[in-house]
Each structure stands twice: as structure tokens, then as C-alpha cells.
Amino acid sequence: MATASVSAQFSVTVRVELDARREPLGKLTAKIAEAGGGLQSVDLVPGAGSEGKRVREFTIDARDQAHWEEILRAIGSTPGARVLDYVDRTMAMHRGGKIEMQNKYPVKTRDDLAMAYTPGVARVCEEIAGEPRKAFDYTIKRNTVAVVSDGTAVLGLGDIGPEAAMPVMEGKAMLFKEFAGVDAFPICLDTKDPDEIVSIVRAIAPTFGGINLEDISAPRCFEIEDRLKEELDIPVFHDDQHGTAVVTMAALFNALKIVDKRLEDLRVLVVGLGAAGIAVTRMMLESGVRHVIGCDRQGAVSTDREDYQAGEMSGIKRWYAENTNPDKLHGSPADVIEGCDVFIGLSGPGVIEAEAIGRMAEDPIVFAMANPTPEIMPEEAEPYVRIMATGRSDYPNQINNVLCFPGIFRGALDAGAARITEPMKLAAARGIADCVAEEDLSEDYIIPSVFDRDVAPAVAQAVIEEARREGIARVSEETGTFSTIE
């Protein structure tokens, strides 16, 4: 296994008092480098030192918290340097929460108050009471998404509860605002009961223009999403499923341009059949892929497998067995990978060896998306693959949901769509893929950067156009007002 690289997630700011007479600054930066720290900046703290002393702040990226201790010992062992304090920058960012509400209009005069609140607000209330759909025109509903989780499948941490899930949901809200101007709010629920979750979301739906389900464990997530889609007239989108599928398809569309293969000719191995693995498979099949093999913890899924025959497979896994693996292969991922064109990993680290990748078809495509450690490290796969992608930001071709969910909700909200359809998801995938110009397309650039500001608007426009083509857009293209589709 390759040594983990330093990362901003373990960034620390160390305040150090330096004896100016002994000039230890150069020695200190060398010590930090020797300890493996990634020195990002050195700043003088004005007025903080006593006579003959200066205080500087060193911002350093580390591998993990244990690595901090090595770095701090290295600093402390440098003659003329004394560690005063250090701050965990990630924890500091989260202190007090990462989001806040801001007013769009100032309230500074009696006139402002009369229009924003009583008595003028009563006129707006009456307008909406007479026609409830006008809430889309006269309240935050049109630009607001609820990020709903029960904390049962958070990142790679698992079931950590609603309070512990809040930092992730706040982060999601930040990304909605940063990339698409959507006001999102975290709603973390202290229940795992699907009936209660559906009931709560249904009850709060009048406030929101869309529902983003997040980090809800499978198979409950499928039932919850399906029921909410049926009961609500606003978009419901489980990002762990569909966001992952959209971005994966975008990457696949562009990868196939390089290797000159067709969707319908592909042989694809999917490892990890949770919410994301199921959704990626569904989207591939809907896009024209004909031959998919899926592996869970028990190996390749098929109708010949013992748990299928015994009726012990869950409903969604039975669907998978009946719609994939036409050759009824069995065994581990390494047993069934031979001849595959594409490997898609949505599981965990170390599930496939480099030697197995070498048995894939010519010009293999490997998307190893487990985080933080992929199914196979790019360094190990490099001799065997034509195109490699991961979910990490420190390697080329990062497949990250932030390329999808801000733009797809921006488009759905602006179109006034009651749902996000499969064609809208495919339109979003093609919108992402098209953000990489043909002349720029290469093995290490098949997907745009998560910081590419052109992505969210392109996705939103593709989604709006598809909603209008399907006849489900409820916002008038001419007036921008919300209307009911007869």
C-alpha cells in the first residue's frame, strides 16, 4: 500500500516563538520538510514577540494527527524555537457551524418593516392562500433545498447518528450555495424508521423547492426516495445514488471517446452494490450498456447464486441478479474481471490487485472511487490501465458529486420541475462531459475540475432544456413565473 500523502484535512497552524539572534527560521523549515510536513505558508505575527524574539505562524499539511506530533517534535527540537500553540484548521472551520442565514433586503426604516413584515406581508399571505403554488414566486421555496439525512451511512463512517452527520450536511449546503446559488439547509432526523422519515419530509415540504436525500443507508434509501417521489410535487433526489451515477456516466462518456469504444459493446464490472453501485448500474443499462457484472461481499451476483435461489436476496439485489451477469459468472472480482473493459469501484480499499487489472481487455478504464482509499491506488494500477479515475482530489480525474447536484437542482428549480427524470439525469451527465473541450480531452482529463465554474450553469441549462422538452417545466420561459401544468 502506498504511503498516504499530506492533505489539507490534516492542516495545522503552529505558532512558534523564534530567537531572532539565533536565526532558526531556515533550520526550522528544513526540519518540517524532513518530518514530511507540507509547509504551506509562514506568517509573522506583528507585535507578538518580546525583545529579541519573533512569533511566526506556520501552516502545515500532515498525513494524519499522529504525523502532527512528529512535526511538532521536530519544531520543538530546533534550537531557538519554542512552540506556543497550534490549531487544527479543519476543526476550527467547523466551530459554530459553517453556514448562516442572511437577509436579501435591509430593514432600516418603517417602510422597510411595513413591506417585509406587518402589515404589508398580509397581502402576500392572502395571495398565496388563494393560490398556494404562488409560494414559488413569493417565498424562498423556489430557491431552497432541504438536505435530509438520518446519519446512517455517512461518508465511510457508517451509522454515526444525526448530530454527527450535521457537519457533512452543512458542507453540502455550502456547496449548493457556492456553485449554484441555491439556499440549502441541513435537516438531520433522529429516526431510522422509513415511515417516520417519509412523514416528516412530507410535512416540511411546503417550505422547500426540492429534497436532497443524503447518507441514508441501503436498502431503506430506495423505499424512502420512491415513496417521497410519489407523494411530493417537488424534486426528490438521493445524491448518493443519482449524483454518483451522473458524474460516473459523464466520465465514462469522455473516456470512451479516447479508447474509441461504444457503450453497447462494453463489458463492465461494478464492485460494491450499495446505493451508488445500484444507481450507476441502472444508468449504464438505460444508456445502452448491455453487459454488466456486479459483485457484493459474497462475490458476483446472479440468479444462480445460492441466496437468490433460496429467496434470501433483498428486492433490489434480486432485480440486479435478474438484469445483469448474463453469463452467470461466480466468484470474487478477481475471478470475473477477465476481459472487462471497465472497472467501477464503489466499495472499499484493497478489493482488487494490480495483477487482476492486467487481465482486463485492451485499453482498460478503471474508476476506483472508494474514499479516502480507492479499491486500487493509481500508482499500483498505472502499468496496466489506459484511463484511471478516483474520488480523490490529489489525483487526476476526480469523480465527485459536486459536479452534479448543485447544477441539477439549479436546473430543476429554475424549470419548476416536479421531479428529476432519468432523461434529465442523462442530460446532466452529458452537460458535465461537454465541459471538457474535445481538444483538451486526454487520459488524465476526462472530467472537469470540481472548481470549474462553468459546470453548474451548463448542467442547469441542460436540465432546463430537457424538462421543457419533456413538458414538465412549470416556470414560464417568457415571464419567469410559476404556473400549474394542466
Coordinates of C-alpha atoms in Angstrom, one line a residue:
M1 CA 0.0 0.0 0.0
A2 CA 1.4 3.4 -1.0
T3 CA 2.1 5.9 1.8
A4 CA -0.6 8.4 2.4
S5 CA 0.2 11.9 1.2
V6 CA -0.2 15.0 3.2
S7 CA -3.7 16.6 3.0
A8 CA -5.4 19.9 3.9
Q9 CA -7.9 17.8 6.0
F10 CA -5.0 17.5 8.5
S11 CA -3.8 21.0 8.2
V12 CA -2.5 22.7 11.4
T13 CA -1.3 26.2 12.1
V14 CA 1.6 26.2 14.6
R15 CA 2.5 29.4 16.4
V16 CA 6.2 29.4 17.2
E17 CA 8.4 31.9 19.1
L18 CA 11.8 32.3 17.4
D19 CA 15.0 33.7 18.9
A20 CA 16.0 36.2 16.2
R21 CA 19.6 36.2 17.4
R22 CA 20.0 32.5 16.6
E23 CA 18.2 32.9 13.2
P24 CA 16.5 29.5 13.3
L25 CA 13.9 30.1 10.6
G26 CA 15.8 28.3 7.8
K27 CA 16.6 25.4 10.1
L28 CA 13.0 25.2 11.1
T29 CA 11.6 24.9 7.6
A30 CA 14.2 22.3 6.8
K31 CA 13.1 20.3 10.0
I32 CA 9.4 20.5 8.9
A33 CA 10.4 19.2 5.4
E34 CA 12.5 16.4 7.0
A35 CA 9.4 15.4 9.1
G36 CA 7.4 15.1 5.9
G37 CA 5.2 18.1 6.6
G38 CA 3.8 20.1 3.7
L39 CA 4.6 23.7 4.6
Q40 CA 2.0 26.0 3.0
S41 CA 2.9 29.4 4.5
V42 CA 4.9 31.2 7.1
D43 CA 3.5 34.5 8.5
L44 CA 4.9 36.9 11.0
V45 CA 2.6 37.8 13.9
P46 CA 3.1 41.6 14.4
G47 CA 3.7 42.7 18.0
A48 CA 3.6 39.2 19.5
G49 CA 7.3 38.8 20.3
S50 CA 9.3 40.1 23.2
E51 CA 12.7 41.7 22.9
G52 CA 14.9 39.6 20.6
K53 CA 12.0 37.3 19.9
R54 CA 9.7 37.0 16.9
V55 CA 6.5 34.9 16.7
R56 CA 5.6 33.3 13.4
E57 CA 2.7 31.1 12.3
F58 CA 3.5 28.0 10.2
T59 CA 0.6 26.5 8.2
I60 CA 1.5 22.8 7.6
D61 CA -0.4 19.9 6.0
A62 CA 0.1 16.5 7.5
R63 CA -0.8 12.9 6.8
D64 CA -2.8 12.4 10.0
Q65 CA -3.0 13.5 13.6
A66 CA -0.1 11.2 14.6
H67 CA 2.0 13.0 11.9
W68 CA 1.3 16.3 13.7
E69 CA 3.1 15.0 16.7
E70 CA 6.2 14.2 14.6
I71 CA 6.1 17.7 13.1
L72 CA 5.7 19.4 16.5
R73 CA 8.6 17.4 18.0
A74 CA 10.7 18.4 15.0
I75 CA 9.9 22.1 15.5
G76 CA 10.4 21.9 19.3
S77 CA 13.8 20.2 18.9
T78 CA 15.1 23.1 16.8
P79 CA 17.4 25.4 18.8
G80 CA 15.9 28.9 19.2
A81 CA 12.3 27.7 18.5
R82 CA 9.5 27.2 21.0
V83 CA 6.0 26.0 20.2
L84 CA 3.4 28.3 21.7
D85 CA 0.2 26.8 20.4
Y86 CA -1.3 25.0 17.4
V87 CA -4.7 25.0 15.8
D88 CA -6.4 22.2 13.9
R89 CA -7.6 24.2 10.9
T90 CA -10.4 21.8 9.9
M91 CA -11.9 21.7 13.4
A92 CA -11.6 25.5 13.6
M93 CA -13.5 25.9 10.3
H94 CA -16.4 23.9 11.7
R95 CA -16.6 25.6 15.1
G96 CA -20.0 27.2 15.4
G97 CA -21.1 25.7 12.1
K98 CA -20.2 26.6 8.5
I99 CA -23.4 28.3 7.3
E100 CA -25.7 31.2 8.3
M101 CA -28.8 32.9 7.1
Q102 CA -28.5 36.4 5.5
N103 CA -31.3 38.9 4.6
K104 CA -31.7 39.8 0.9
Y105 CA -33.1 43.2 1.8
P106 CA -32.1 45.6 4.6
V107 CA -34.7 46.5 7.3
K108 CA -33.7 50.1 8.3
T109 CA -36.8 52.1 8.1
R110 CA -40.5 51.9 9.0
D111 CA -41.3 51.5 5.3
D112 CA -38.9 48.5 5.1
L113 CA -40.6 46.9 8.1
A114 CA -44.1 47.6 6.8
M115 CA -43.3 45.8 3.5
A116 CA -41.2 42.9 4.8
Y117 CA -43.3 42.2 7.8
T118 CA -46.6 43.6 9.2
P119 CA -48.8 45.0 7.8
G120 CA -47.7 44.6 4.2
V121 CA -46.8 40.9 4.4
A122 CA -50.5 40.1 4.9
R123 CA -51.2 40.9 1.3
V124 CA -48.7 38.4 0.2
C125 CA -50.1 35.7 2.6
E126 CA -53.5 36.3 1.1
E127 CA -52.2 36.0 -2.4
I128 CA -50.6 32.6 -1.6
A129 CA -53.6 31.4 0.4
G130 CA -55.8 31.9 -2.7
E131 CA -53.3 30.1 -4.9
P132 CA -50.7 28.0 -2.9
R133 CA -48.4 27.5 -5.9
K134 CA -47.6 31.2 -5.7
A135 CA -45.3 30.3 -2.8
F136 CA -42.8 29.5 -5.6
D137 CA -43.0 33.2 -6.7
Y138 CA -43.2 35.0 -3.3
T139 CA -41.2 32.9 -0.8
I140 CA -37.8 31.2 -0.5
K141 CA -39.4 28.0 -1.7
R142 CA -38.2 28.5 -5.3
N143 CA -34.6 28.6 -4.3
T144 CA -34.4 26.3 -1.3
V145 CA -33.5 22.7 -0.9
A146 CA -33.7 20.5 2.2
V147 CA -30.6 18.3 2.7
V148 CA -32.2 15.4 4.7
S149 CA -30.3 12.6 6.4
D150 CA -30.7 10.2 9.3
G151 CA -27.0 9.7 9.7
T152 CA -27.0 6.0 8.9
A153 CA -24.5 6.0 6.0
V154 CA -22.2 9.0 6.5
L155 CA -19.1 9.0 4.2
G156 CA -17.1 5.9 5.1
L157 CA -18.1 6.2 8.8
G158 CA -21.3 4.4 8.7
D159 CA -24.2 4.8 11.2
I160 CA -22.9 7.7 13.3
G161 CA -26.3 9.4 14.1
P162 CA -27.9 12.7 13.1
E163 CA -25.8 15.0 15.2
A164 CA -22.6 13.6 13.9
A165 CA -24.0 13.8 10.3
M166 CA -24.6 17.6 10.6
P167 CA -21.1 18.7 9.5
V168 CA -21.5 16.8 6.3
M169 CA -24.9 18.2 5.6
E170 CA -23.7 21.7 6.4
G171 CA -20.9 21.2 3.9
K172 CA -23.4 20.0 1.3
A173 CA -25.4 23.3 1.9
M174 CA -22.2 25.3 1.4
L175 CA -21.6 23.6 -2.0
F176 CA -25.1 24.2 -3.1
K177 CA -24.7 27.9 -2.4
E178 CA -21.1 28.3 -3.7
F179 CA -21.6 26.6 -7.0
A180 CA -25.3 27.2 -7.9
G181 CA -26.6 29.9 -5.6
V182 CA -29.1 27.5 -4.1
D183 CA -30.1 28.0 -0.5
A184 CA -29.9 24.6 1.2
F185 CA -30.5 23.8 4.8
P186 CA -29.4 20.6 6.7
I187 CA -32.3 18.6 8.2
C188 CA -30.9 15.7 10.3
L189 CA -33.6 13.4 11.7
D190 CA -33.4 11.4 14.9
T191 CA -35.2 8.3 13.5
K192 CA -34.3 5.4 11.2
D193 CA -38.0 4.5 10.6
P194 CA -38.8 4.9 6.9
D195 CA -42.4 5.7 7.7
E196 CA -41.4 8.5 10.1
I197 CA -38.8 9.9 7.6
V198 CA -41.3 10.0 4.8
S199 CA -43.9 11.6 7.1
I200 CA -41.5 14.2 8.4
V201 CA -40.2 15.2 4.9
R202 CA -43.8 15.3 3.6
A203 CA -44.7 17.7 6.5
I204 CA -41.8 20.1 5.9
A205 CA -42.1 20.0 2.1
P206 CA -44.2 23.2 1.8
T207 CA -41.0 25.2 2.8
F208 CA -38.7 23.7 0.2
G209 CA -38.4 23.6 -3.6
G210 CA -36.5 20.3 -3.6
I211 CA -35.4 17.5 -1.3
N212 CA -31.8 16.2 -1.4
L213 CA -31.6 12.9 0.5
E214 CA -28.2 12.2 1.8
D215 CA -26.3 9.4 3.6
I216 CA -29.3 7.2 4.3
S217 CA -28.3 3.5 4.3
A218 CA -29.5 1.0 1.8
P219 CA -31.9 -0.6 1.1
R220 CA -34.0 1.8 3.1
C221 CA -32.9 4.7 1.0
F222 CA -34.6 3.2 -2.1
E223 CA -38.0 2.9 -0.4
I224 CA -37.8 6.4 1.2
E225 CA -36.9 8.0 -2.1
D226 CA -39.6 6.1 -4.1
R227 CA -42.3 7.0 -1.7
L228 CA -41.4 10.7 -1.5
K229 CA -41.2 10.9 -5.3
E230 CA -44.7 9.5 -5.4
E231 CA -46.2 11.8 -2.6
L232 CA -44.5 15.2 -3.3
D233 CA -44.7 17.6 -6.2
I234 CA -41.1 18.8 -5.9
P235 CA -37.9 17.1 -7.0
V236 CA -36.6 14.4 -4.7
F237 CA -33.0 13.3 -5.4
H238 CA -30.9 10.8 -3.4
D239 CA -27.5 12.2 -4.2
D240 CA -25.5 9.1 -3.0
Q241 CA -27.3 7.2 -5.8
H242 CA -28.0 9.6 -8.6
G243 CA -25.3 12.2 -8.2
T244 CA -22.7 9.4 -8.3
A245 CA -24.3 7.8 -11.3
V246 CA -24.5 11.1 -13.2
V247 CA -20.8 12.0 -12.7
T248 CA -19.7 8.4 -13.4
M249 CA -21.6 8.5 -16.7
A250 CA -20.0 11.8 -17.6
A251 CA -16.6 10.4 -17.0
L252 CA -17.4 7.3 -18.9
F253 CA -18.8 9.2 -21.9
N254 CA -15.5 11.1 -22.2
A255 CA -13.3 8.0 -21.5
L256 CA -15.0 6.2 -24.4
K257 CA -14.1 8.9 -26.8
I258 CA -10.4 8.3 -26.0
V259 CA -10.5 4.5 -26.2
D260 CA -12.9 4.5 -29.2
K261 CA -15.4 2.0 -27.7
R262 CA -19.2 2.0 -27.8
L263 CA -21.5 1.7 -24.7
E264 CA -23.3 -1.2 -26.2
D265 CA -20.0 -3.2 -26.7
L266 CA -18.7 -2.7 -23.1
R267 CA -18.2 -5.4 -20.5
V268 CA -18.4 -3.6 -17.1
L269 CA -17.5 -4.9 -13.7
V270 CA -19.1 -3.0 -10.8
V271 CA -17.8 -3.7 -7.3
G272 CA -19.9 -2.5 -4.4
L273 CA -23.7 -2.8 -4.7
G274 CA -24.9 -0.2 -2.2
A275 CA -27.0 2.8 -3.2
A276 CA -24.3 4.2 -5.6
G277 CA -23.5 0.9 -7.2
I278 CA -27.2 0.1 -8.0
A279 CA -27.8 3.6 -9.4
V280 CA -24.6 3.6 -11.6
T281 CA -25.7 0.2 -13.0
R282 CA -29.2 1.4 -13.7
M283 CA -28.0 4.5 -15.5
M284 CA -25.5 2.4 -17.6
L285 CA -28.2 0.0 -18.6
E286 CA -30.5 2.8 -19.5
S287 CA -27.7 4.4 -21.6
G288 CA -27.2 1.3 -23.7
V289 CA -24.6 -0.8 -21.8
R290 CA -25.6 -4.4 -22.2
H291 CA -23.1 -6.5 -20.2
V292 CA -22.7 -5.6 -16.5
I293 CA -21.3 -7.9 -13.8
G294 CA -21.9 -6.8 -10.2
C295 CA -20.0 -8.0 -7.1
D296 CA -21.0 -7.6 -3.5
R297 CA -19.3 -9.0 -0.4
Q298 CA -20.3 -12.5 -1.4
G299 CA -19.0 -12.2 -5.0
A300 CA -20.6 -11.9 -8.3
V301 CA -24.4 -11.5 -8.2
S302 CA -26.5 -13.8 -10.4
T303 CA -29.7 -15.8 -10.5
D304 CA -27.6 -18.9 -10.0
R305 CA -26.3 -17.7 -6.6
E306 CA -27.4 -19.7 -3.6
D307 CA -29.0 -16.8 -1.8
Y308 CA -31.1 -15.9 -4.9
Q309 CA -32.2 -19.5 -5.3
A310 CA -33.1 -19.6 -1.6
G311 CA -35.2 -16.4 -1.8
E312 CA -32.8 -14.6 0.7
M313 CA -31.8 -11.7 -1.6
S314 CA -33.3 -8.3 -1.0
G315 CA -35.7 -7.0 -3.6
I316 CA -33.2 -4.6 -5.1
K317 CA -30.5 -7.2 -5.2
R318 CA -32.9 -9.6 -6.9
W319 CA -33.5 -7.0 -9.6
Y320 CA -29.7 -6.8 -10.0
A321 CA -29.4 -10.5 -10.4
E322 CA -32.1 -10.6 -13.0
N323 CA -30.8 -7.8 -15.1
T324 CA -27.0 -8.3 -15.1
N325 CA -24.4 -11.0 -15.4
P326 CA -25.9 -12.8 -18.4
D327 CA -23.2 -15.4 -18.3
K328 CA -23.9 -16.2 -14.7
L329 CA -20.3 -15.9 -13.6
H330 CA -19.4 -16.5 -10.0
G331 CA -16.6 -15.7 -7.7
S332 CA -14.6 -12.7 -6.5
P333 CA -13.9 -9.5 -8.5
A334 CA -10.6 -11.0 -9.5
D335 CA -12.3 -14.1 -10.7
V336 CA -14.7 -12.3 -13.1
I337 CA -12.7 -9.3 -14.3
E338 CA -11.0 -11.0 -17.2
G339 CA -12.0 -9.4 -20.5
C340 CA -13.8 -6.4 -18.9
D341 CA -13.4 -3.0 -20.5
V342 CA -14.4 -1.0 -17.4
F343 CA -13.9 -1.5 -13.7
I344 CA -16.1 0.7 -11.4
G345 CA -15.3 0.5 -7.7
L346 CA -17.8 1.8 -5.1
S347 CA -16.7 -0.4 -2.2
G348 CA -13.6 -0.1 -0.2
P349 CA -9.8 -0.3 -0.3
G350 CA -7.8 -3.3 -1.5
V351 CA -10.6 -5.2 -3.2
I352 CA -8.6 -5.7 -6.4
E353 CA -5.0 -6.4 -7.1
A354 CA -2.9 -4.8 -9.9
E355 CA -2.3 -8.2 -11.5
A356 CA -6.1 -8.7 -11.9
I357 CA -6.4 -5.3 -13.6
G358 CA -3.8 -6.7 -16.1
R359 CA -6.4 -9.3 -17.2
M360 CA -8.9 -6.7 -18.4
A361 CA -9.5 -6.0 -22.1
E362 CA -7.3 -3.7 -24.2
D363 CA -7.3 -0.1 -23.1
P364 CA -8.9 -0.7 -19.7
I365 CA -10.8 2.0 -17.9
V366 CA -10.6 1.9 -14.1
F367 CA -12.8 4.1 -11.9
A368 CA -11.7 3.3 -8.3
M369 CA -14.0 5.6 -6.3
A370 CA -13.8 4.4 -2.7
N371 CA -12.8 7.3 -0.3
P372 CA -10.4 8.1 1.1
T373 CA -8.6 5.0 -0.1
P374 CA -9.6 3.6 -3.5
E375 CA -10.0 0.0 -4.4
I376 CA -6.6 0.2 -6.0
M377 CA -4.1 3.0 -5.8
P378 CA -3.3 4.8 -9.1
E379 CA 0.4 4.1 -8.6
E380 CA -0.3 0.3 -8.5
A381 CA -2.7 0.3 -11.4
E382 CA -0.7 2.7 -13.7
P383 CA 1.2 0.0 -15.6
Y384 CA -2.0 -1.7 -16.6
V385 CA -4.6 1.0 -17.2
R386 CA -5.3 3.3 -20.1
I387 CA -7.6 5.7 -18.1
M388 CA -7.7 5.9 -14.3
A389 CA -10.1 7.9 -12.1
T390 CA -10.7 8.1 -8.4
G391 CA -12.8 10.1 -5.9
R392 CA -9.8 11.9 -4.6
S393 CA -8.7 15.5 -5.3
D394 CA -5.0 14.7 -5.2
Y395 CA -5.1 12.6 -8.4
P396 CA -6.2 13.4 -11.9
N397 CA -9.8 12.7 -12.9
Q398 CA -11.7 13.2 -9.7
I399 CA -15.2 11.8 -9.9
N400 CA -17.0 14.0 -7.4
N401 CA -20.8 14.5 -6.9
V402 CA -20.3 18.3 -6.5
L403 CA -20.1 18.3 -10.3
C404 CA -23.7 17.2 -10.4
F405 CA -26.0 18.1 -7.5
P406 CA -25.7 21.9 -7.5
G407 CA -26.4 22.2 -11.2
I408 CA -29.1 19.6 -11.4
F409 CA -31.1 21.2 -8.6
R410 CA -30.5 24.7 -10.0
G411 CA -31.9 23.5 -13.3
A412 CA -34.9 21.7 -11.7
L413 CA -35.7 24.7 -9.5
D414 CA -35.4 27.2 -12.4
A415 CA -37.6 25.0 -14.6
G416 CA -40.1 24.4 -11.8
A417 CA -40.0 20.7 -12.5
A418 CA -41.9 18.5 -10.1
R419 CA -39.3 15.7 -10.5
I420 CA -35.9 14.9 -11.8
T421 CA -36.4 12.3 -14.5
E422 CA -33.9 9.8 -16.0
P423 CA -33.6 11.8 -19.2
M424 CA -32.8 14.9 -17.1
K425 CA -30.0 12.9 -15.3
L426 CA -28.6 11.8 -18.6
A427 CA -28.7 15.4 -19.8
A428 CA -26.8 16.5 -16.7
A429 CA -24.2 13.8 -17.4
R430 CA -23.7 15.0 -20.9
G431 CA -23.6 18.6 -19.7
I432 CA -20.7 17.7 -17.4
A433 CA -18.9 15.7 -20.1
D434 CA -19.3 18.6 -22.6
C435 CA -17.5 21.0 -20.2
V436 CA -14.2 19.2 -21.3
A437 CA -13.4 20.6 -24.8
E438 CA -12.5 18.0 -27.4
E439 CA -9.1 19.5 -27.9
D440 CA -8.4 19.2 -24.1
L441 CA -9.6 15.7 -23.7
S442 CA -6.9 13.3 -22.6
E443 CA -6.3 10.2 -20.4
D444 CA -5.7 12.4 -17.3
Y445 CA -8.5 14.9 -18.2
I446 CA -11.8 13.2 -18.8
I447 CA -13.9 15.1 -16.2
P448 CA -13.8 18.8 -15.4
S449 CA -12.4 20.2 -12.2
V450 CA -14.8 20.5 -9.2
F451 CA -13.8 24.2 -9.2
D452 CA -14.7 24.7 -12.9
R453 CA -17.4 27.5 -12.6
D454 CA -18.8 26.6 -16.0
V455 CA -20.1 23.2 -14.9
A456 CA -23.1 24.1 -12.7
P457 CA -24.6 26.5 -15.2
A458 CA -24.0 24.0 -18.1
V459 CA -25.7 21.3 -16.1
A460 CA -28.6 23.6 -15.1
Q461 CA -29.2 24.6 -18.7
A462 CA -29.1 21.0 -19.9
V463 CA -31.6 20.0 -17.2
I464 CA -33.9 23.0 -18.0
E465 CA -33.9 22.2 -21.7
E466 CA -34.7 18.5 -21.0
A467 CA -37.5 19.5 -18.6
R468 CA -39.1 21.7 -21.3
R469 CA -38.7 19.0 -23.9
E470 CA -40.5 16.6 -21.6
G471 CA -43.2 19.1 -20.9
I472 CA -42.7 19.1 -17.1
A473 CA -41.3 22.6 -16.7
R474 CA -43.7 24.8 -14.7
V475 CA -41.9 28.1 -14.9
S476 CA -42.7 30.2 -17.9
E477 CA -39.8 30.8 -20.2
E478 CA -41.2 34.2 -21.1
T479 CA -42.3 35.6 -17.7
G480 CA -40.3 33.5 -15.2
T481 CA -43.5 32.9 -13.1
F482 CA -44.6 29.6 -11.8
S483 CA -47.7 28.0 -13.3
T484 CA -49.6 24.7 -13.0
I485 CA -49.3 22.3 -15.9
E486 CA -52.8 21.2 -16.9

